[in-house]
């Protein structure tokens, strides 16, 4: 029975889609006219200086999933991210997220009626796990949730994961500190890669823990991207095997280094302008955007939220032709973390312009 008013100001003339993001308050997210997804949402035309009134929402209480997270090494865990994904909706819409509290309890709110898959992401010690001790999206058990109902007892007992370690060196063999090293799990799930990140310390060392048994590709991002072993792309990168709870050591990087990915780079360069889908996607806390430039020119790569407001300018400079990449750390132009949700990135080079959609989950 509660009601509030809202006002979105400063909109230029254009066509918009309006939605609420209230699942943290137990309500179902909704687009205007009770639509459940961006693609099917009704549009609203706005003229600068005018007011579009009565764009109202009547929200519905969503379902709730509760459980407890424990671990084999140190009992109950806190601040473990937990995600739920609805099988009936696109990954960019049907999800909910939360964290375990001091007692290891978690609660996911604002879930639509349907079948859901639930994942505890783990931390630097514990590996991720899907509900009912499953290690993969493809084998995970689904949980039925009805809107306004509460499902309890969806507990996790996490296992200590394996790890990947090594060093990152720069020119002259000097260690590089503060370099992000990312491990991407294989195979890629329908929701994107599962990733974990560590930053190198003063001696250039890193260790990415909490990894499930399996194959991974490892990347550093320092004045450009490099994959193990001296490869320029995720596709061409060598894979690294991890066994729980052991450490796979000696995964070292030497930067700069001659990139051995001859199959990934042709002498003629790109055949056309191209903007690739970011990966991982969904992501947290960072994601990589790759693009190809047919010829040199002034390049703009801008990020926008779902309301069309510019969030961040990642590139605004003259660039030569070739294959490029840039990392977004989930921050806006003011250096502040942005919230979970759908974002768009647009590449503009001369007459070429293309945009794609991505999802930040926290």
mmCIF file with all atom_site columns, N, CA, C and O in Angstrom, residues 178-212:
data_model
loop_
_atom_site.group_PDB
_atom_site.id
_atom_site.type_symbol
_atom_site.label_atom_id
_atom_site.label_alt_id
_atom_site.label_comp_id
_atom_site.label_asym_id
_atom_site.label_entity_id
_atom_site.label_seq_id
_atom_site.pdbx_PDB_ins_code
_atom_site.Cartn_x
_atom_site.Cartn_y
_atom_site.Cartn_z
_atom_site.occupancy
_atom_site.B_iso_or_equiv
_atom_site.pdbx_formal_charge
_atom_site.auth_seq_id
_atom_site.auth_comp_id
_atom_site.auth_asym_id
_atom_site.auth_atom_id
_atom_site.pdbx_PDB_model_num
ATOM 1   N N  . UNK A 1 178 ? 50.760 -3.917  -8.833  1.00 0.00 ? 178 UNK A N  1
ATOM 2   C CA . UNK A 1 178 ? 49.460 -3.311  -9.102  1.00 0.00 ? 178 UNK A CA 1
ATOM 3   C C  . UNK A 1 178 ? 48.859 -3.675  -10.444 1.00 0.00 ? 178 UNK A C  1
ATOM 4   O O  . UNK A 1 178 ? 47.939 -2.988  -10.912 1.00 0.00 ? 178 UNK A O  1
ATOM 5   N N  . UNK A 1 179 ? 49.314 -4.744  -11.077 1.00 0.00 ? 179 UNK A N  1
ATOM 6   C CA . UNK A 1 179 ? 48.780 -5.182  -12.375 1.00 0.00 ? 179 UNK A CA 1
ATOM 7   C C  . UNK A 1 179 ? 47.672 -6.211  -12.125 1.00 0.00 ? 179 UNK A C  1
ATOM 8   O O  . UNK A 1 179 ? 47.882 -7.200  -11.410 1.00 0.00 ? 179 UNK A O  1
ATOM 9   N N  . UNK A 1 180 ? 46.513 -5.981  -12.698 1.00 0.00 ? 180 UNK A N  1
ATOM 10  C CA . UNK A 1 180 ? 45.411 -6.928  -12.550 1.00 0.00 ? 180 UNK A CA 1
ATOM 11  C C  . UNK A 1 180 ? 45.649 -8.169  -13.401 1.00 0.00 ? 180 UNK A C  1
ATOM 12  O O  . UNK A 1 180 ? 45.966 -8.070  -14.590 1.00 0.00 ? 180 UNK A O  1
ATOM 13  N N  . UNK A 1 181 ? 45.478 -9.331  -12.775 1.00 0.00 ? 181 UNK A N  1
ATOM 14  C CA . UNK A 1 181 ? 45.580 -10.615 -13.463 1.00 0.00 ? 181 UNK A CA 1
ATOM 15  C C  . UNK A 1 181 ? 44.229 -11.302 -13.321 1.00 0.00 ? 181 UNK A C  1
ATOM 16  O O  . UNK A 1 181 ? 43.710 -11.441 -12.218 1.00 0.00 ? 181 UNK A O  1
ATOM 17  N N  . UNK A 1 182 ? 43.643 -11.724 -14.442 1.00 0.00 ? 182 UNK A N  1
ATOM 18  C CA . UNK A 1 182 ? 42.300 -12.291 -14.459 1.00 0.00 ? 182 UNK A CA 1
ATOM 19  C C  . UNK A 1 182 ? 42.340 -13.717 -14.979 1.00 0.00 ? 182 UNK A C  1
ATOM 20  O O  . UNK A 1 182 ? 42.992 -14.000 -15.979 1.00 0.00 ? 182 UNK A O  1
ATOM 21  N N  . UNK A 1 183 ? 41.621 -14.620 -14.288 1.00 0.00 ? 183 UNK A N  1
ATOM 22  C CA . UNK A 1 183 ? 41.456 -15.993 -14.746 1.00 0.00 ? 183 UNK A CA 1
ATOM 23  C C  . UNK A 1 183 ? 40.028 -16.181 -15.238 1.00 0.00 ? 183 UNK A C  1
ATOM 24  O O  . UNK A 1 183 ? 39.075 -15.853 -14.521 1.00 0.00 ? 183 UNK A O  1
ATOM 25  N N  . UNK A 1 184 ? 39.873 -16.678 -16.471 1.00 0.00 ? 184 UNK A N  1
ATOM 26  C CA . UNK A 1 184 ? 38.567 -16.939 -17.078 1.00 0.00 ? 184 UNK A CA 1
ATOM 27  C C  . UNK A 1 184 ? 38.323 -18.446 -17.098 1.00 0.00 ? 184 UNK A C  1
ATOM 28  O O  . UNK A 1 184 ? 39.126 -19.205 -17.649 1.00 0.00 ? 184 UNK A O  1
ATOM 29  N N  . UNK A 1 185 ? 37.206 -18.893 -16.509 1.00 0.00 ? 185 UNK A N  1
ATOM 30  C CA . UNK A 1 185 ? 36.918 -20.322 -16.468 1.00 0.00 ? 185 UNK A CA 1
ATOM 31  C C  . UNK A 1 185 ? 36.436 -20.807 -17.831 1.00 0.00 ? 185 UNK A C  1
ATOM 32  O O  . UNK A 1 185 ? 35.779 -20.088 -18.571 1.00 0.00 ? 185 UNK A O  1
ATOM 33  N N  . UNK A 1 186 ? 36.755 -22.049 -18.140 1.00 0.00 ? 186 UNK A N  1
ATOM 34  C CA . UNK A 1 186 ? 36.308 -22.703 -19.370 1.00 0.00 ? 186 UNK A CA 1
ATOM 35  C C  . UNK A 1 186 ? 35.516 -23.953 -18.996 1.00 0.00 ? 186 UNK A C  1
ATOM 36  O O  . UNK A 1 186 ? 35.855 -24.644 -18.025 1.00 0.00 ? 186 UNK A O  1
ATOM 37  N N  . UNK A 1 187 ? 34.430 -24.266 -19.733 1.00 0.00 ? 187 UNK A N  1
ATOM 38  C CA . UNK A 1 187 ? 33.928 -23.507 -20.878 1.00 0.00 ? 187 UNK A CA 1
ATOM 39  C C  . UNK A 1 187 ? 33.132 -22.296 -20.444 1.00 0.00 ? 187 UNK A C  1
ATOM 40  O O  . UNK A 1 187 ? 32.723 -22.195 -19.284 1.00 0.00 ? 187 UNK A O  1
ATOM 41  N N  . UNK A 1 188 ? 32.903 -21.384 -21.367 1.00 0.00 ? 188 UNK A N  1
ATOM 42  C CA . UNK A 1 188 ? 32.056 -20.230 -21.105 1.00 0.00 ? 188 UNK A CA 1
ATOM 43  C C  . UNK A 1 188 ? 30.624 -20.700 -20.867 1.00 0.00 ? 188 UNK A C  1
ATOM 44  O O  . UNK A 1 188 ? 30.125 -21.582 -21.546 1.00 0.00 ? 188 UNK A O  1
ATOM 45  N N  . UNK A 1 189 ? 29.954 -20.122 -19.870 1.00 0.00 ? 189 UNK A N  1
ATOM 46  C CA . UNK A 1 189 ? 28.567 -20.467 -19.571 1.00 0.00 ? 189 UNK A CA 1
ATOM 47  C C  . UNK A 1 189 ? 27.639 -19.610 -20.437 1.00 0.00 ? 189 UNK A C  1
ATOM 48  O O  . UNK A 1 189 ? 28.071 -18.633 -21.049 1.00 0.00 ? 189 UNK A O  1
ATOM 49  N N  . UNK A 1 190 ? 26.338 -19.929 -20.489 1.00 0.00 ? 190 UNK A N  1
ATOM 50  C CA . UNK A 1 190 ? 25.399 -19.067 -21.215 1.00 0.00 ? 190 UNK A CA 1
ATOM 51  C C  . UNK A 1 190 ? 25.355 -17.649 -20.663 1.00 0.00 ? 190 UNK A C  1
ATOM 52  O O  . UNK A 1 190 ? 24.889 -16.739 -21.345 1.00 0.00 ? 190 UNK A O  1
ATOM 53  N N  . UNK A 1 191 ? 25.848 -17.445 -19.438 1.00 0.00 ? 191 UNK A N  1
ATOM 54  C CA . UNK A 1 191 ? 25.843 -16.119 -18.827 1.00 0.00 ? 191 UNK A CA 1
ATOM 55  C C  . UNK A 1 191 ? 27.193 -15.434 -18.958 1.00 0.00 ? 191 UNK A C  1
ATOM 56  O O  . UNK A 1 191 ? 27.400 -14.371 -18.391 1.00 0.00 ? 191 UNK A O  1
ATOM 57  N N  . UNK A 1 192 ? 28.119 -16.038 -19.677 1.00 0.00 ? 192 UNK A N  1
ATOM 58  C CA . UNK A 1 192 ? 29.450 -15.448 -19.803 1.00 0.00 ? 192 UNK A CA 1
ATOM 59  C C  . UNK A 1 192 ? 30.472 -16.240 -19.000 1.00 0.00 ? 192 UNK A C  1
ATOM 60  O O  . UNK A 1 192 ? 30.180 -17.285 -18.424 1.00 0.00 ? 192 UNK A O  1
ATOM 61  N N  . UNK A 1 193 ? 31.686 -15.733 -18.949 1.00 0.00 ? 193 UNK A N  1
ATOM 62  C CA . UNK A 1 193 ? 32.755 -16.387 -18.216 1.00 0.00 ? 193 UNK A CA 1
ATOM 63  C C  . UNK A 1 193 ? 32.611 -16.140 -16.717 1.00 0.00 ? 193 UNK A C  1
ATOM 64  O O  . UNK A 1 193 ? 32.148 -15.083 -16.281 1.00 0.00 ? 193 UNK A O  1
ATOM 65  N N  . UNK A 1 194 ? 33.044 -17.117 -15.915 1.00 0.00 ? 194 UNK A N  1
ATOM 66  C CA . UNK A 1 194 ? 33.222 -16.906 -14.483 1.00 0.00 ? 194 UNK A CA 1
ATOM 67  C C  . UNK A 1 194 ? 34.672 -16.493 -14.276 1.00 0.00 ? 194 UNK A C  1
ATOM 68  O O  . UNK A 1 194 ? 35.592 -17.176 -14.729 1.00 0.00 ? 194 UNK A O  1
ATOM 69  N N  . UNK A 1 195 ? 34.891 -15.370 -13.608 1.00 0.00 ? 195 UNK A N  1
ATOM 70  C CA . UNK A 1 195 ? 36.234 -14.815 -13.502 1.00 0.00 ? 195 UNK A CA 1
ATOM 71  C C  . UNK A 1 195 ? 36.610 -14.555 -12.056 1.00 0.00 ? 195 UNK A C  1
ATOM 72  O O  . UNK A 1 195 ? 35.747 -14.322 -11.201 1.00 0.00 ? 195 UNK A O  1
ATOM 73  N N  . UNK A 1 196 ? 37.908 -14.585 -11.796 1.00 0.00 ? 196 UNK A N  1
ATOM 74  C CA . UNK A 1 196 ? 38.461 -14.121 -10.527 1.00 0.00 ? 196 UNK A CA 1
ATOM 75  C C  . UNK A 1 196 ? 39.732 -13.342 -10.831 1.00 0.00 ? 196 UNK A C  1
ATOM 76  O O  . UNK A 1 196 ? 40.443 -13.627 -11.804 1.00 0.00 ? 196 UNK A O  1
ATOM 77  N N  . UNK A 1 197 ? 40.010 -12.341 -9.981  1.00 0.00 ? 197 UNK A N  1
ATOM 78  C CA . UNK A 1 197 ? 41.070 -11.370 -10.265 1.00 0.00 ? 197 UNK A CA 1
ATOM 79  C C  . UNK A 1 197 ? 41.967 -11.206 -9.038  1.00 0.00 ? 197 UNK A C  1
ATOM 80  O O  . UNK A 1 197 ? 41.497 -11.261 -7.897  1.00 0.00 ? 197 UNK A O  1
ATOM 81  N N  . UNK A 1 198 ? 43.257 -11.001 -9.279  1.00 0.00 ? 198 UNK A N  1
ATOM 82  C CA . UNK A 1 198 ? 44.195 -10.588 -8.231  1.00 0.00 ? 198 UNK A CA 1
ATOM 83  C C  . UNK A 1 198 ? 45.121 -9.539  -8.826  1.00 0.00 ? 198 UNK A C  1
ATOM 84  O O  . UNK A 1 198 ? 45.316 -9.479  -10.038 1.00 0.00 ? 198 UNK A O  1
ATOM 85  N N  . UNK A 1 199 ? 45.680 -8.687  -7.977  1.00 0.00 ? 199 UNK A N  1
ATOM 86  C CA . UNK A 1 199 ? 46.639 -7.662  -8.403  1.00 0.00 ? 199 UNK A CA 1
ATOM 87  C C  . UNK A 1 199 ? 48.027 -8.047  -7.902  1.00 0.00 ? 199 UNK A C  1
ATOM 88  O O  . UNK A 1 199 ? 48.174 -8.567  -6.781  1.00 0.00 ? 199 UNK A O  1
ATOM 89  N N  . UNK A 1 200 ? 49.025 -7.792  -8.726  1.00 0.00 ? 200 UNK A N  1
ATOM 90  C CA . UNK A 1 200 ? 50.386 -8.155  -8.341  1.00 0.00 ? 200 UNK A CA 1
ATOM 91  C C  . UNK A 1 200 ? 50.877 -7.295  -7.175  1.00 0.00 ? 200 UNK A C  1
ATOM 92  O O  . UNK A 1 200 ? 50.522 -6.124  -7.049  1.00 0.00 ? 200 UNK A O  1
ATOM 93  N N  . UNK A 1 201 ? 51.696 -7.886  -6.331  1.00 0.00 ? 201 UNK A N  1
ATOM 94  C CA . UNK A 1 201 ? 52.281 -7.186  -5.187  1.00 0.00 ? 201 UNK A CA 1
ATOM 95  C C  . UNK A 1 201 ? 53.600 -6.533  -5.598  1.00 0.00 ? 201 UNK A C  1
ATOM 96  O O  . UNK A 1 201 ? 53.954 -6.495  -6.780  1.00 0.00 ? 201 UNK A O  1
ATOM 97  N N  . UNK A 1 202 ? 54.343 -6.038  -4.615  1.00 0.00 ? 202 UNK A N  1
ATOM 98  C CA . UNK A 1 202 ? 55.570 -5.302  -4.915  1.00 0.00 ? 202 UNK A CA 1
ATOM 99  C C  . UNK A 1 202 ? 56.623 -6.098  -5.647  1.00 0.00 ? 202 UNK A C  1
ATOM 100 O O  . UNK A 1 202 ? 57.429 -5.533  -6.392  1.00 0.00 ? 202 UNK A O  1
ATOM 101 N N  . UNK A 1 203 ? 56.648 -7.420  -5.438  1.00 0.00 ? 203 UNK A N  1
ATOM 102 C CA . UNK A 1 203 ? 57.641 -8.247  -6.136  1.00 0.00 ? 203 UNK A CA 1
ATOM 103 C C  . UNK A 1 203 ? 57.100 -8.824  -7.438  1.00 0.00 ? 203 UNK A C  1
ATOM 104 O O  . UNK A 1 203 ? 57.717 -9.718  -8.035  1.00 0.00 ? 203 UNK A O  1
ATOM 105 N N  . UNK A 1 204 ? 55.934 -8.300  -7.878  1.00 0.00 ? 204 UNK A N  1
ATOM 106 C CA . UNK A 1 204 ? 55.353 -8.752  -9.136  1.00 0.00 ? 204 UNK A CA 1
ATOM 107 C C  . UNK A 1 204 ? 54.582 -10.044 -9.041  1.00 0.00 ? 204 UNK A C  1
ATOM 108 O O  . UNK A 1 204 ? 54.098 -10.549 -10.054 1.00 0.00 ? 204 UNK A O  1
ATOM 109 N N  . UNK A 1 205 ? 54.411 -10.582 -7.831  1.00 0.00 ? 205 UNK A N  1
ATOM 110 C CA . UNK A 1 205 ? 53.737 -11.873 -7.682  1.00 0.00 ? 205 UNK A CA 1
ATOM 111 C C  . UNK A 1 205 ? 52.230 -11.702 -7.568  1.00 0.00 ? 205 UNK A C  1
ATOM 112 O O  . UNK A 1 205 ? 51.730 -10.663 -7.133  1.00 0.00 ? 205 UNK A O  1
ATOM 113 N N  . UNK A 1 206 ? 51.512 -12.738 -7.945  1.00 0.00 ? 206 UNK A N  1
ATOM 114 C CA . UNK A 1 206 ? 50.058 -12.779 -7.801  1.00 0.00 ? 206 UNK A CA 1
ATOM 115 C C  . UNK A 1 206 ? 49.645 -14.206 -7.489  1.00 0.00 ? 206 UNK A C  1
ATOM 116 O O  . UNK A 1 206 ? 50.378 -15.168 -7.743  1.00 0.00 ? 206 UNK A O  1
ATOM 117 N N  . UNK A 1 207 ? 48.452 -14.363 -6.921  1.00 0.00 ? 207 UNK A N  1
ATOM 118 C CA . UNK A 1 207 ? 47.861 -15.679 -6.733  1.00 0.00 ? 207 UNK A CA 1
ATOM 119 C C  . UNK A 1 207 ? 46.344 -15.527 -6.776  1.00 0.00 ? 207 UNK A C  1
ATOM 120 O O  . UNK A 1 207 ? 45.760 -14.829 -5.949  1.00 0.00 ? 207 UNK A O  1
ATOM 121 N N  . UNK A 1 208 ? 45.729 -16.176 -7.743  1.00 0.00 ? 208 UNK A N  1
ATOM 122 C CA . UNK A 1 208 ? 44.272 -16.153 -7.898  1.00 0.00 ? 208 UNK A CA 1
ATOM 123 C C  . UNK A 1 208 ? 43.723 -17.424 -7.290  1.00 0.00 ? 208 UNK A C  1
ATOM 124 O O  . UNK A 1 208 ? 43.944 -18.519 -7.810  1.00 0.00 ? 208 UNK A O  1
ATOM 125 N N  . UNK A 1 209 ? 43.028 -17.307 -6.154  1.00 0.00 ? 209 UNK A N  1
ATOM 126 C CA . UNK A 1 209 ? 42.537 -18.476 -5.439  1.00 0.00 ? 209 UNK A CA 1
ATOM 127 C C  . UNK A 1 209 ? 41.050 -18.690 -5.628  1.00 0.00 ? 209 UNK A C  1
ATOM 128 O O  . UNK A 1 209 ? 40.363 -17.926 -6.315  1.00 0.00 ? 209 UNK A O  1
ATOM 129 N N  . UNK A 1 210 ? 40.552 -19.753 -4.999  1.00 0.00 ? 210 UNK A N  1
ATOM 130 C CA . UNK A 1 210 ? 39.130 -20.049 -5.059  1.00 0.00 ? 210 UNK A CA 1
ATOM 131 C C  . UNK A 1 210 ? 38.656 -20.530 -6.415  1.00 0.00 ? 210 UNK A C  1
ATOM 132 O O  . UNK A 1 210 ? 37.531 -20.233 -6.820  1.00 0.00 ? 210 UNK A O  1
ATOM 133 N N  . UNK A 1 211 ? 39.491 -21.315 -7.116  1.00 0.00 ? 211 UNK A N  1
ATOM 134 C CA . UNK A 1 211 ? 39.142 -21.782 -8.460  1.00 0.00 ? 211 UNK A CA 1
ATOM 135 C C  . UNK A 1 211 ? 38.711 -23.251 -8.422  1.00 0.00 ? 211 UNK A C  1
ATOM 136 O O  . UNK A 1 211 ? 39.337 -24.070 -7.745  1.00 0.00 ? 211 UNK A O  1
ATOM 137 N N  . UNK A 1 212 ? 37.658 -23.580 -9.161  1.00 0.00 ? 212 UNK A N  1
ATOM 138 C CA . UNK A 1 212 ? 37.243 -24.965 -9.276  1.00 0.00 ? 212 UNK A CA 1
ATOM 139 C C  . UNK A 1 212 ? 38.208 -25.734 -10.163 1.00 0.00 ? 212 UNK A C  1
ATOM 140 O O  . UNK A 1 212 ? 38.906 -25.152 -11.007 1.00 0.00 ? 212 UNK A O  1
#
